[in-house]
Short mmCIF file of C-alpha atoms in Angstrom, two decimals:
data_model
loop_
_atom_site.label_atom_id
_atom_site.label_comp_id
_atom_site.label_asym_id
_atom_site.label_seq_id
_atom_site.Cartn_x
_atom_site.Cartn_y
_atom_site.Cartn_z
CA UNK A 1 17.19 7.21 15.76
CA UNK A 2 19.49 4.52 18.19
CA UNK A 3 18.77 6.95 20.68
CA UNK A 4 14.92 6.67 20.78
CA UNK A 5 13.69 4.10 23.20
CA UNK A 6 12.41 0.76 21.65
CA UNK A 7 9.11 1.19 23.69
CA UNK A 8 6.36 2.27 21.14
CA UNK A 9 3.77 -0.30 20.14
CA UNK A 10 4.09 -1.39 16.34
CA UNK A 11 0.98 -0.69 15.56
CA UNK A 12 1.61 2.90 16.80
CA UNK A 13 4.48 3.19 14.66
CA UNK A 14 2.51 2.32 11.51
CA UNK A 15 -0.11 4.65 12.65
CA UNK A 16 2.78 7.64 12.74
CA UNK A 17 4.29 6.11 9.63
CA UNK A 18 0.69 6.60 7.78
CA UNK A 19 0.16 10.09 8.68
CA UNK A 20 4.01 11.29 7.97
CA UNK A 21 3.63 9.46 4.66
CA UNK A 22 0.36 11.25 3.86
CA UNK A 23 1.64 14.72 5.00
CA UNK A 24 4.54 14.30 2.72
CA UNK A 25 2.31 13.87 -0.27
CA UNK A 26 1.67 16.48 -2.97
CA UNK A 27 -1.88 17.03 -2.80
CA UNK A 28 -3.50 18.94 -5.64
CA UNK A 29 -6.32 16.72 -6.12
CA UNK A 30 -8.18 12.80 -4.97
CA UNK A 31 -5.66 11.19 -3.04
CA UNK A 32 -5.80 7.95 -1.99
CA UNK A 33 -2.91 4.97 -0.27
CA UNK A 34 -2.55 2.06 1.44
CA UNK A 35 -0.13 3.44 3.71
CA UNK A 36 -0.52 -0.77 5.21
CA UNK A 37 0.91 -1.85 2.12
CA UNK A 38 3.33 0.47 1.65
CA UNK A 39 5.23 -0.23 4.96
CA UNK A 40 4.86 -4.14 4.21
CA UNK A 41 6.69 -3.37 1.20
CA UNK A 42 9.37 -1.20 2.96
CA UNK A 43 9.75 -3.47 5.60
CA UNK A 44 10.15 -6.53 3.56
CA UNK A 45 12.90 -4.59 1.65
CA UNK A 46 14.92 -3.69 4.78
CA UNK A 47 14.79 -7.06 5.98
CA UNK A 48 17.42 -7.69 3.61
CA UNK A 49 19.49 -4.31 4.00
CA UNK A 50 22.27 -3.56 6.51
CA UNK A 51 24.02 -0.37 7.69
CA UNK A 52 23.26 2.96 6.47
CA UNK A 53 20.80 1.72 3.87
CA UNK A 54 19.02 0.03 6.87
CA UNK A 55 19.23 2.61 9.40
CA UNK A 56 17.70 5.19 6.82
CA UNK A 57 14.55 2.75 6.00
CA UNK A 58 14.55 2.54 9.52
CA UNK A 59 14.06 6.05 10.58
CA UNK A 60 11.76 6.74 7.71
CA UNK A 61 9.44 3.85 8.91
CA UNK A 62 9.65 4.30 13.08
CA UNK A 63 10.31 7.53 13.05
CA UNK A 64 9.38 8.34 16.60
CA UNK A 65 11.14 5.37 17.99
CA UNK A 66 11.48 1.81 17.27
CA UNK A 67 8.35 -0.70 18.15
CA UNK A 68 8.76 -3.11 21.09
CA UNK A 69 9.69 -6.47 19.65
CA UNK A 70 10.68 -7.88 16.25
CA UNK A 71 9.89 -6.25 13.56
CA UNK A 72 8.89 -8.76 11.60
CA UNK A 73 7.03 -11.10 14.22
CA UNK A 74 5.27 -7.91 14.77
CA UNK A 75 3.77 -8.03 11.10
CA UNK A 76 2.86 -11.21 11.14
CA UNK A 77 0.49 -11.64 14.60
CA UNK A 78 -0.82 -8.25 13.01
CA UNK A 79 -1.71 -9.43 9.49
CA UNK A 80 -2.84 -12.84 10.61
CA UNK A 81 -4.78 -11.14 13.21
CA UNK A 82 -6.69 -8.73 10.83
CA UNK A 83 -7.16 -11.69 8.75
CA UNK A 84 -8.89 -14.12 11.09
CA UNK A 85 -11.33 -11.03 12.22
CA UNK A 86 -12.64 -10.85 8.96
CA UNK A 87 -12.40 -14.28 7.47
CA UNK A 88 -15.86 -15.80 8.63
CA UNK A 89 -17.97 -12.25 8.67
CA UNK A 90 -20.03 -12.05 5.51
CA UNK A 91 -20.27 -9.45 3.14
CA UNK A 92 -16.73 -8.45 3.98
CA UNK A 93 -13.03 -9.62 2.03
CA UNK A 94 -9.85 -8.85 3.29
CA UNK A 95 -7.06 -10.25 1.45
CA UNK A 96 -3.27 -9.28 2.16
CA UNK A 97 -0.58 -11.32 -0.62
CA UNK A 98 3.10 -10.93 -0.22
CA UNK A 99 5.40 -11.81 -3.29
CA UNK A 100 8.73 -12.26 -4.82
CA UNK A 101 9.26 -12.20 -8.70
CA UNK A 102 12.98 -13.24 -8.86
CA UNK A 103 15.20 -13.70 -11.96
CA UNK A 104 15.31 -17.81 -12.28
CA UNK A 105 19.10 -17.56 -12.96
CA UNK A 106 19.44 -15.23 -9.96
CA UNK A 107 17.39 -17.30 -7.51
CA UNK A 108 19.89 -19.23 -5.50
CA UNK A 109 21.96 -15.98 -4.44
CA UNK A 110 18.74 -15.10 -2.33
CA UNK A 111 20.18 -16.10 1.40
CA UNK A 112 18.14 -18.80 3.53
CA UNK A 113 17.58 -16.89 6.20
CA UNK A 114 16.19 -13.81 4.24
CA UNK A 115 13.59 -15.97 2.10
CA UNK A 116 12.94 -18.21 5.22
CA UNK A 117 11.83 -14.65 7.84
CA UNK A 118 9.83 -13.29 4.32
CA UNK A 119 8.19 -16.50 4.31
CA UNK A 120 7.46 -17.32 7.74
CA UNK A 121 6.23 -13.81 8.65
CA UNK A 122 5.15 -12.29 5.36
CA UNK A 123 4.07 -15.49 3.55
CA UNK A 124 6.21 -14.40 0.76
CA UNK A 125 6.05 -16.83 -1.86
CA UNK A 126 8.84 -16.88 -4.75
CA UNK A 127 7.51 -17.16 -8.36
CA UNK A 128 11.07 -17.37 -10.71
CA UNK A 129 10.65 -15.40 -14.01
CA UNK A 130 12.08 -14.85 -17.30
CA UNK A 131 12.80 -11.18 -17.17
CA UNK A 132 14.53 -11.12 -20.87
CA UNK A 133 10.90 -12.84 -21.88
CA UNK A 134 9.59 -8.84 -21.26
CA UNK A 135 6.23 -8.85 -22.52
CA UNK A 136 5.23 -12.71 -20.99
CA UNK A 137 6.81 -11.80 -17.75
CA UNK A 138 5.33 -8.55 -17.46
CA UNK A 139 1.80 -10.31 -18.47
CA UNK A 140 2.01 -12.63 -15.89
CA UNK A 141 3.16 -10.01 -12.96
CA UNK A 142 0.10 -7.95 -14.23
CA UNK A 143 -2.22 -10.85 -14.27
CA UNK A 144 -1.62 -11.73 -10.94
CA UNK A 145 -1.86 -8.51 -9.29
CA UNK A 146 -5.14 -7.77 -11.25
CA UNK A 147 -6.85 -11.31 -9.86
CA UNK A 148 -5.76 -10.04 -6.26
CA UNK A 149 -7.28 -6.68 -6.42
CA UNK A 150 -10.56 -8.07 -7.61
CA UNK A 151 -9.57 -6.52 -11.38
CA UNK A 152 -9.21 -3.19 -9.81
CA UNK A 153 -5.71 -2.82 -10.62
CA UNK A 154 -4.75 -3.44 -14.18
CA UNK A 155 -1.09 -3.00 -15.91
CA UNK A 156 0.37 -2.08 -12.77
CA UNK A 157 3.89 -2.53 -14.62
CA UNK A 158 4.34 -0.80 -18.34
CA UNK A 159 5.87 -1.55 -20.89
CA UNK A 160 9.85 -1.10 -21.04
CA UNK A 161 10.09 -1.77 -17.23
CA UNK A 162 11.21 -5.25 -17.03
CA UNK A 163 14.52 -5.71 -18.72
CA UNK A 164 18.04 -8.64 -17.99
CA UNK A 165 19.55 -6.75 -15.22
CA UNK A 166 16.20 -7.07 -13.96
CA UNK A 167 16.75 -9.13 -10.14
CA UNK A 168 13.60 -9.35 -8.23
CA UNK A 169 10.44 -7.56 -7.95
CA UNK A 170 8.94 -7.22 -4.19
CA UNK A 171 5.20 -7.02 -4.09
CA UNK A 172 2.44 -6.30 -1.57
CA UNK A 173 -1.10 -6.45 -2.59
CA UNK A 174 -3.91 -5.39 -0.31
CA UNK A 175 -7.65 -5.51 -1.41
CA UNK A 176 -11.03 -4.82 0.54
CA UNK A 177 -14.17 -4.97 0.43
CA UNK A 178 -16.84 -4.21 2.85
CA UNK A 179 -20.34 -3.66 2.65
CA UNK A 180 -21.69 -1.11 5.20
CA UNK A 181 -23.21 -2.21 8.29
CA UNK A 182 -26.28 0.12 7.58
CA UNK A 183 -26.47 0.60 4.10
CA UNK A 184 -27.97 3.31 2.14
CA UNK A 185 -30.59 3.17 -0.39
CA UNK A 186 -29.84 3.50 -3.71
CA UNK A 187 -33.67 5.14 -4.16
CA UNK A 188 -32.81 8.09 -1.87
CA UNK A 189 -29.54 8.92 -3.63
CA UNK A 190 -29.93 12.25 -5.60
CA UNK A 191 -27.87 15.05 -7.28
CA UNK A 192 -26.75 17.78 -5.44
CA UNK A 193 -24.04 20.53 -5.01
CA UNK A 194 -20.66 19.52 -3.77
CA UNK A 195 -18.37 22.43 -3.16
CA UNK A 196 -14.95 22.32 -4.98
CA UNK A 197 -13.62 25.38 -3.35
CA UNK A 198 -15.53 28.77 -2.19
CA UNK A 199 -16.13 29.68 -5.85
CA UNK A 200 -17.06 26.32 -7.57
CA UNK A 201 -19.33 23.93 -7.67
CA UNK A 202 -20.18 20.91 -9.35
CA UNK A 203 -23.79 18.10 -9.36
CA UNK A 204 -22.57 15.26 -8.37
CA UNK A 205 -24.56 11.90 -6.74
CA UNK A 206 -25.02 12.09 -2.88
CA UNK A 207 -26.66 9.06 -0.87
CA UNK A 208 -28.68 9.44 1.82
CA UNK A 209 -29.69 7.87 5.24
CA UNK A 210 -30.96 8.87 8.75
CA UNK A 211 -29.62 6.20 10.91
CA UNK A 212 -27.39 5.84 14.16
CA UNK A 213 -23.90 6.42 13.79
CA UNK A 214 -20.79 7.38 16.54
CA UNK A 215 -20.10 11.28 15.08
CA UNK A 216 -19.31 14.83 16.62
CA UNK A 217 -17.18 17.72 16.17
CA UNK A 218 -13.90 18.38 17.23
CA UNK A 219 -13.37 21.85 18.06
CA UNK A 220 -9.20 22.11 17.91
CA UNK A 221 -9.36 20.47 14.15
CA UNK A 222 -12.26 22.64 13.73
CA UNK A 223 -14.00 19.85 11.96
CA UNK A 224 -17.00 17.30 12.15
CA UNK A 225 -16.42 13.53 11.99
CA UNK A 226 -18.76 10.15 11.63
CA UNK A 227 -17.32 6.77 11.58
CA UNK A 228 -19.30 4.08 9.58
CA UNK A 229 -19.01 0.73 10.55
CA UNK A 230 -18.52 -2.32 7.62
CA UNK A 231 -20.55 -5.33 8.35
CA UNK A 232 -18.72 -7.28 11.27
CA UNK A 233 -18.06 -4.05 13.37
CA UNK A 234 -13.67 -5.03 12.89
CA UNK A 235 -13.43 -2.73 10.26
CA UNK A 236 -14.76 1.18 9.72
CA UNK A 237 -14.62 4.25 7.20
CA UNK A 238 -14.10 7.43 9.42
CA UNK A 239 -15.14 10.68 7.38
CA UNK A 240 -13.25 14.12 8.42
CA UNK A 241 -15.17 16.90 7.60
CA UNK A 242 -13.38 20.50 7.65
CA UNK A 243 -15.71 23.28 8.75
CA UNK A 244 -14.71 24.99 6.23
CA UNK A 245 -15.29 24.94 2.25
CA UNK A 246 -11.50 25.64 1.69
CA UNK A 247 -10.80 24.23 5.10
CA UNK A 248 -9.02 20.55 4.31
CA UNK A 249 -5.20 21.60 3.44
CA UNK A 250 -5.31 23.74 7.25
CA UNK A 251 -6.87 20.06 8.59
CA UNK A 252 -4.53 17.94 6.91
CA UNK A 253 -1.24 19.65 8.49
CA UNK A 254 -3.14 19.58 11.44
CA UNK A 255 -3.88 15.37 11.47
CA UNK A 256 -2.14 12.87 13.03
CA UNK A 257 -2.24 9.84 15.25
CA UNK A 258 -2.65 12.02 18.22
CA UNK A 259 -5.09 14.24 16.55
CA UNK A 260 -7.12 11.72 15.06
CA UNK A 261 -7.08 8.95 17.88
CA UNK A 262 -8.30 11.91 20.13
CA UNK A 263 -10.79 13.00 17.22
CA UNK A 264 -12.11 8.88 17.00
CA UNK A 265 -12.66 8.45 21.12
CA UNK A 266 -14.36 11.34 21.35
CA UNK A 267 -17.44 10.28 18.95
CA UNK A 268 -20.88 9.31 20.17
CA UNK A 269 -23.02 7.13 19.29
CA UNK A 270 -25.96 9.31 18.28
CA UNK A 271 -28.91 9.43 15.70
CA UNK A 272 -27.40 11.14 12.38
CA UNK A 273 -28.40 12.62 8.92
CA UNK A 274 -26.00 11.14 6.55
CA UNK A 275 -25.06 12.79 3.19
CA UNK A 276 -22.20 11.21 1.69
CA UNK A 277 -20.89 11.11 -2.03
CA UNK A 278 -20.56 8.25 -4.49
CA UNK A 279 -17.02 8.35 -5.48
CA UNK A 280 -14.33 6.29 -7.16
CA UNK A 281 -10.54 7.33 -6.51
CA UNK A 282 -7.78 5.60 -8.43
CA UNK A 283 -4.38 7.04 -7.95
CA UNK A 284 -0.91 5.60 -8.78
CA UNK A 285 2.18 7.10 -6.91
CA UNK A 286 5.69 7.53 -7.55
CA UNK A 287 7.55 7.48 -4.31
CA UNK A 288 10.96 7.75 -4.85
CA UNK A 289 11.38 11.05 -5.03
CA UNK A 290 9.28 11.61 -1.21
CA UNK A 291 11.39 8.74 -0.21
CA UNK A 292 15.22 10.92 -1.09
CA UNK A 293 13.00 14.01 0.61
CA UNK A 294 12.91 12.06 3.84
CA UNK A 295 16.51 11.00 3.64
CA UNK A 296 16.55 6.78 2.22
CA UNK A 297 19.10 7.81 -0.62
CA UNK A 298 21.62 4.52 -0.14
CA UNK A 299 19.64 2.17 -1.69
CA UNK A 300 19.28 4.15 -4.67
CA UNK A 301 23.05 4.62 -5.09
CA UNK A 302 24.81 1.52 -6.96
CA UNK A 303 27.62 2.30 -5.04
CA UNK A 304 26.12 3.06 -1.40
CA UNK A 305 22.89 0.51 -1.16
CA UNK A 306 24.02 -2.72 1.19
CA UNK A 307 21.64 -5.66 0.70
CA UNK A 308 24.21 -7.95 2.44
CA UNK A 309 21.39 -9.38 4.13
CA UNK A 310 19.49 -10.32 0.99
CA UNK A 311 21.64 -11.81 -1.16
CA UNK A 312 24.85 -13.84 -1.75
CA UNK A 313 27.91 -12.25 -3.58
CA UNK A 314 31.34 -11.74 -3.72
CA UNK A 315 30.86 -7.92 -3.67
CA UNK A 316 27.42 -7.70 -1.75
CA UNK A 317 27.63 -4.17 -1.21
CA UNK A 318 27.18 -1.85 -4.47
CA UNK A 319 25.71 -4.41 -6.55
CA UNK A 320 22.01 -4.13 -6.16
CA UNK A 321 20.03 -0.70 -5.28
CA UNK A 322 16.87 0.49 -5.98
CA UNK A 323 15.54 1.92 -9.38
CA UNK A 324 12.21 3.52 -8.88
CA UNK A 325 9.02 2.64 -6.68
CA UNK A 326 5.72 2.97 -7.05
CA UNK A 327 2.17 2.97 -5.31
CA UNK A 328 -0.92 2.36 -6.86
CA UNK A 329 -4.50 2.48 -5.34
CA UNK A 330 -8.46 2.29 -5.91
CA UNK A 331 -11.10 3.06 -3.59
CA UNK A 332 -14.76 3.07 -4.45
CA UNK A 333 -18.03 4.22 -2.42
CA UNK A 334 -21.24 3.14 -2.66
CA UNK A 335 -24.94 2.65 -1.49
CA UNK A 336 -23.69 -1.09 -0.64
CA UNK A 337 -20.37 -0.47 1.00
CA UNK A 338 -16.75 0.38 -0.30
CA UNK A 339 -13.97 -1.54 -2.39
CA UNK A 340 -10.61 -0.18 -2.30
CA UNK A 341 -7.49 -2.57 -3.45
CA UNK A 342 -3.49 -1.20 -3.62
CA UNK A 343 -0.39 -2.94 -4.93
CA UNK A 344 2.99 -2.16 -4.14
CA UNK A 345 6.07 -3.23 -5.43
CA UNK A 346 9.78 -2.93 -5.21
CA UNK A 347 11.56 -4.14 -8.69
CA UNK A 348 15.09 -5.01 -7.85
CA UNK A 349 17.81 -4.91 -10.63
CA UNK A 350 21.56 -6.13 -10.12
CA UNK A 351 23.84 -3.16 -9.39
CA UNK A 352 -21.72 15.42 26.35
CA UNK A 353 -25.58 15.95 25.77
CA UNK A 354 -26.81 13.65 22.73
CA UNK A 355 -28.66 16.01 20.05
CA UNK A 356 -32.10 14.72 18.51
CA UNK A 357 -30.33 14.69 14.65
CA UNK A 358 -26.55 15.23 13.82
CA UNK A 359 -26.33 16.78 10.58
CA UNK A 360 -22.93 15.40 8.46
CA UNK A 361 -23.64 16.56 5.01
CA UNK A 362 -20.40 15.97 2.80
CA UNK A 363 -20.33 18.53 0.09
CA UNK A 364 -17.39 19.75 0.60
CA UNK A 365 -13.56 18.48 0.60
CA UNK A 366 -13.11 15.63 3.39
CA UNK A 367 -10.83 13.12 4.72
CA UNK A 368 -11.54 9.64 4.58
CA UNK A 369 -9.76 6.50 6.62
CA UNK A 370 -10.44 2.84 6.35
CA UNK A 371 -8.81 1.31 10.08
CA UNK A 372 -8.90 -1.92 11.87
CA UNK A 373 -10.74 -0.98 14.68
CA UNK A 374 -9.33 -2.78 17.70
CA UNK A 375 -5.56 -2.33 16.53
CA UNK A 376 -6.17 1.27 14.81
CA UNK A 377 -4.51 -0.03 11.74
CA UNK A 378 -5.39 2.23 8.94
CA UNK A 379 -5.77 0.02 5.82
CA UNK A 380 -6.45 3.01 3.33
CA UNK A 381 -6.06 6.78 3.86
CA UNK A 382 -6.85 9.65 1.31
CA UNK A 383 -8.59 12.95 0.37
CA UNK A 384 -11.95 13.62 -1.95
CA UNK A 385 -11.81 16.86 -3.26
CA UNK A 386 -12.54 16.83 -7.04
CA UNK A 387 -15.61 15.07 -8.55
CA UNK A 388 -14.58 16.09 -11.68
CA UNK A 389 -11.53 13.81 -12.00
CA UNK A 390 -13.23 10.57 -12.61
CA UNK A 391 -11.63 6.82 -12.37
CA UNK A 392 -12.50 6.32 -16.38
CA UNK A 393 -9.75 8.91 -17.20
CA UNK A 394 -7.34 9.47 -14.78
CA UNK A 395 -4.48 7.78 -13.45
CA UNK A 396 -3.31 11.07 -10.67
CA UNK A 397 0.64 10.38 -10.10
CA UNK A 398 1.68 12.07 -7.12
CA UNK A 399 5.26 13.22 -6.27
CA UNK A 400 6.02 11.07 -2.90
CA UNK A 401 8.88 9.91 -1.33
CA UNK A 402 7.73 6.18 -1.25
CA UNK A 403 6.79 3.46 -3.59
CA UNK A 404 5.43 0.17 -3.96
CA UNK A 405 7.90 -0.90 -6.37
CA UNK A 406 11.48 -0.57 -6.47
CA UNK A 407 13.77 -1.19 -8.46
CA UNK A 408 17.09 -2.78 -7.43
CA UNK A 409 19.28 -2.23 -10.06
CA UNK A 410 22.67 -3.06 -11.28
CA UNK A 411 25.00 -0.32 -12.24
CA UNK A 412 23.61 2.37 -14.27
CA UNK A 413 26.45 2.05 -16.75
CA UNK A 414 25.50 -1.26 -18.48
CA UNK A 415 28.17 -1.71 -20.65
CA UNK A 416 30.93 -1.79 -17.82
CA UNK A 417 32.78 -4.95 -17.12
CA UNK A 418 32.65 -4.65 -13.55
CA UNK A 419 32.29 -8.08 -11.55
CA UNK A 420 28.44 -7.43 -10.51
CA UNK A 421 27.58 -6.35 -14.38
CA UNK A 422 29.78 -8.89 -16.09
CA UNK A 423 27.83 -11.81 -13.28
CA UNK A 424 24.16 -10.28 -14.11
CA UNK A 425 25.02 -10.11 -17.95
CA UNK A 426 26.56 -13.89 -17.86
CA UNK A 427 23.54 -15.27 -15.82
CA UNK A 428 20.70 -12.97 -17.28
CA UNK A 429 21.32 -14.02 -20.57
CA UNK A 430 18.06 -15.00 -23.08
CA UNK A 431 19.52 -18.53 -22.30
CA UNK A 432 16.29 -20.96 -22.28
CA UNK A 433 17.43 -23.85 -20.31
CA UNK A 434 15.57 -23.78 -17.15
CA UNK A 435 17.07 -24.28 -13.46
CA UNK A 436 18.87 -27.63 -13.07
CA UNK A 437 16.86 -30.40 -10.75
CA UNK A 438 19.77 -29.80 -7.64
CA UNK A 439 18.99 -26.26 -7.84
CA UNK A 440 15.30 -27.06 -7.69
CA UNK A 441 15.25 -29.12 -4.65
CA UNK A 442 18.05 -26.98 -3.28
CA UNK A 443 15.29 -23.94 -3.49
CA UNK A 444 11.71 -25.48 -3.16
CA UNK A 445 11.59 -25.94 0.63
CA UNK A 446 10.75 -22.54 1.04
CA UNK A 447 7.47 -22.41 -1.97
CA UNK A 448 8.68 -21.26 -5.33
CA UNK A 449 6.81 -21.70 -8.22
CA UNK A 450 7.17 -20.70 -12.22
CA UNK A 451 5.44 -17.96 -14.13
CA UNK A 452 3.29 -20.83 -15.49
CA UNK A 453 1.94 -21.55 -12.19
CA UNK A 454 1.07 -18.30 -11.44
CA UNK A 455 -0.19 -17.40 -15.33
CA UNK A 456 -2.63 -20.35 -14.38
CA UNK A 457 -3.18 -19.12 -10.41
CA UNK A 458 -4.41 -15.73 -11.86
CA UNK A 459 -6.47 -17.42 -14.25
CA UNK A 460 -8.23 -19.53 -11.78
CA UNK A 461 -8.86 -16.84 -9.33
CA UNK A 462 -10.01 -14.54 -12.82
CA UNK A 463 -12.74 -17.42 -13.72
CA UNK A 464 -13.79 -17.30 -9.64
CA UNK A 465 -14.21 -13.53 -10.03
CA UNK A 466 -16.52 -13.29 -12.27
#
């Protein structure tokens, strides 16, 4: 990886970095990721690593080479940037919230200079929780991810997650919604066939329109493709259709940010029939498991994961790793537009000639992406293959290699009087007195606020929702 030349835009890199995560996905059925989330997550986690455990986010994040300029700076003219583009247009929402849910006790071992780079370029804000208090905390994590994800998201955490070695959760919320620039009407949708596979099919509903859309065929991916602009014309949905019934898995090995920045340019503007499903995709993913697969073991190893840049300690190294992470996601299509929210968080424990009509009739399998169109940021990325698994009753975990939550844990072994479980035990005690006033001021320069605050944040925004 040092040997790779630091000359590769960032916003190529998380281009690369959403493909390579896709590929790496088990696919049986609906997919669907914010790979954008996901690498806020990861990156705000190796901010605070060093050595190996750094190196091996590293390579799993730029894996072609390492982007020109800071990492983090890099995040932060990006995500402002995406924000100010769609702040003013109506009938589109793009929100993007960084947080950190630290142990109250465990607060001041965070170093300045981490919290100070996750606030200046992440807006990370620092809520300090009871994690003993399981079911309140837990509540009040869940509460605040659901009002962000426009109530799309709901119990990301479960019950028996949270527990006193509990040290921080990292979390990255990302929620759309766009209505179409030309939308369809809801009149014209009807039921038709949708192809499952060669052999099956299922009636599902299909909108409608004739209108003028950029679309063609790409010949090497042996597929067809439209791109459907959101109110605004910053952000788009491109649909990949494979040729063939059976044809996606072939075009999915076959996609990436060569392949599909190729596939994008090459689309004309041209007068199109439009047949396009009504779907709803919720999927949660664990990633640990892809992430191990792709090499980041350290930080899941008590005795190997270095967040020496994170926190303060007598033994920095060993002390805190990485539990478990998850990824959880919601798109949904409709005659109006498309709402599609994802959460991820890392819990941290101590230890050519124009034809008249192009034809684009999706009953089959396809690829969709929702991208930033200027920067080529892809926002959300996934597969509709199954109308028969419906939002109502299924929760699809996939077997990844990355997560939006992880878990930095102390050492497995909890009954071990070693000097990072005997500090966590001492300090993560069901002790009710609250952080002394010194601490307070020594901490609130850089935006922390109680799980009270944000009980009553989420139930603000809740009332504004509805």
């Amino acid at each position: 990886m040092a040997s790779v030349p630091a000359n590769i835009s960032f916003n190529v890199c998380l281009s690369d970095f959403s493909f390579s995560i896709y590929n790496d996905l088990h696919k049986p059925n609906n997919v669907c990721l914010s790979p954008f989330s996901l690498a806020a997550s990861l990156m705000l986690l190796m901010m605070g690593t060093n050595g190996l455990s750094r190196n091996q986010l590293k390579s799993v994040l730029f894996r072609k080479g390492l982007p020109t300029g800071d990492i983090d700076h890099n995040y932060k003219v990006l995500h402002d940037n995406l924000l100010r583009k769609t702040r003013n247009t109506p009938g589109m929402q793009l929100s993007i919230a960084n947080q950190f849910f630290v142990a109250k006790w465990q607060v001041q071992r965070l170093k300045y200079k981490f919290r100070r780079s996750a606030r200046r370029n992440y807006g990370c804000q620092v809520a300090l929780m009871d994690f003993g208090d399981e079911p309140y905390t837990r509540n009040v994590i869940n509460r605040w991810i659901e009002a962000r994800t426009g109530r799309k998201i709901k119990e990301f955490i479960p019950d028996g997650m949270l527990d006193q070695l509990t040290f921080m959760i990292i979390t990255n919320v990302v929620y759309f919604k766009g209505q179409w620039k030309s939308k369809f009407d809801p009149k014209k949708t009807t039921q038709r066939d949708f192809w499952m596979n060669e052999n099956k099919k299922v009636m599902i509903n299909m909108m409608w329109q004739k209108s003028t859309f950029k679309a063609g065929v790409d010949m090497d991916l042996k597929c067809k493709a439209v791109e459907l602009p959101y109110k605004g014309d910053n952000i788009s949905m491109v649909i990949i259709l494979p040729n063939e019934k059976e044809g996606l898995p072939e075009l999915e090995k076959k996609l990436s940010t060569l392949t599909f920045d190729n596939l994008v340019k090459r689309l004309l503007s041209r007068p199109t029939e439009l047949v396009l499903p009504k779907f709803k995709i919720k999927a949660k993913i664990d990633l640990k498991a892809i992430l191990k697969g792709l090499g980041v073991t350290d930080i899941f190893e008590a005795l190997k994961a270095d967040f020496s840049h994170m926190v303060r300690s007598r033994d920095q190294k060993g002390e805190l790793y990485v539990s478990d992470a998850f990824h959880e996601s919601v798109i949904e299509v409709n005659e109006e537009g498309s709402v599609a929210a994802a959460v991820s968080s890392i819990f941290m424990l101590l230890r050519s000639a124009r034809p008249s009509t192009f034809e684009f009739v999706a009953d089959h399998p396809f690829l969709f992406v929702i991208r930033d169109i200027s920067s080529g940021t892809i926002l959300f990325l996934g597969r509709y293959c199954n109308p028969e698994i419906t939002a109502m009753n299924h929760i699809k975990k996939i077997s990844t290699t990355l997560s939006e939550s992880s878990l930095l844990s102390a050492s497995e072994n909890k009954t071990t009087k070693s000097v990072e479980g005997a500090e966590i035990k001492t300090v993560l005690t069901k002790n009710k007195k609250t952080v002394s006033e010194n601490q307070q001021d020594e901490c609130c320069c850089l935006g922390e606020c109680s799980a009270s605050d944000i009980n009553s944040s989420a139930h603000t925004e809740e009332k504004t929702e509805s």
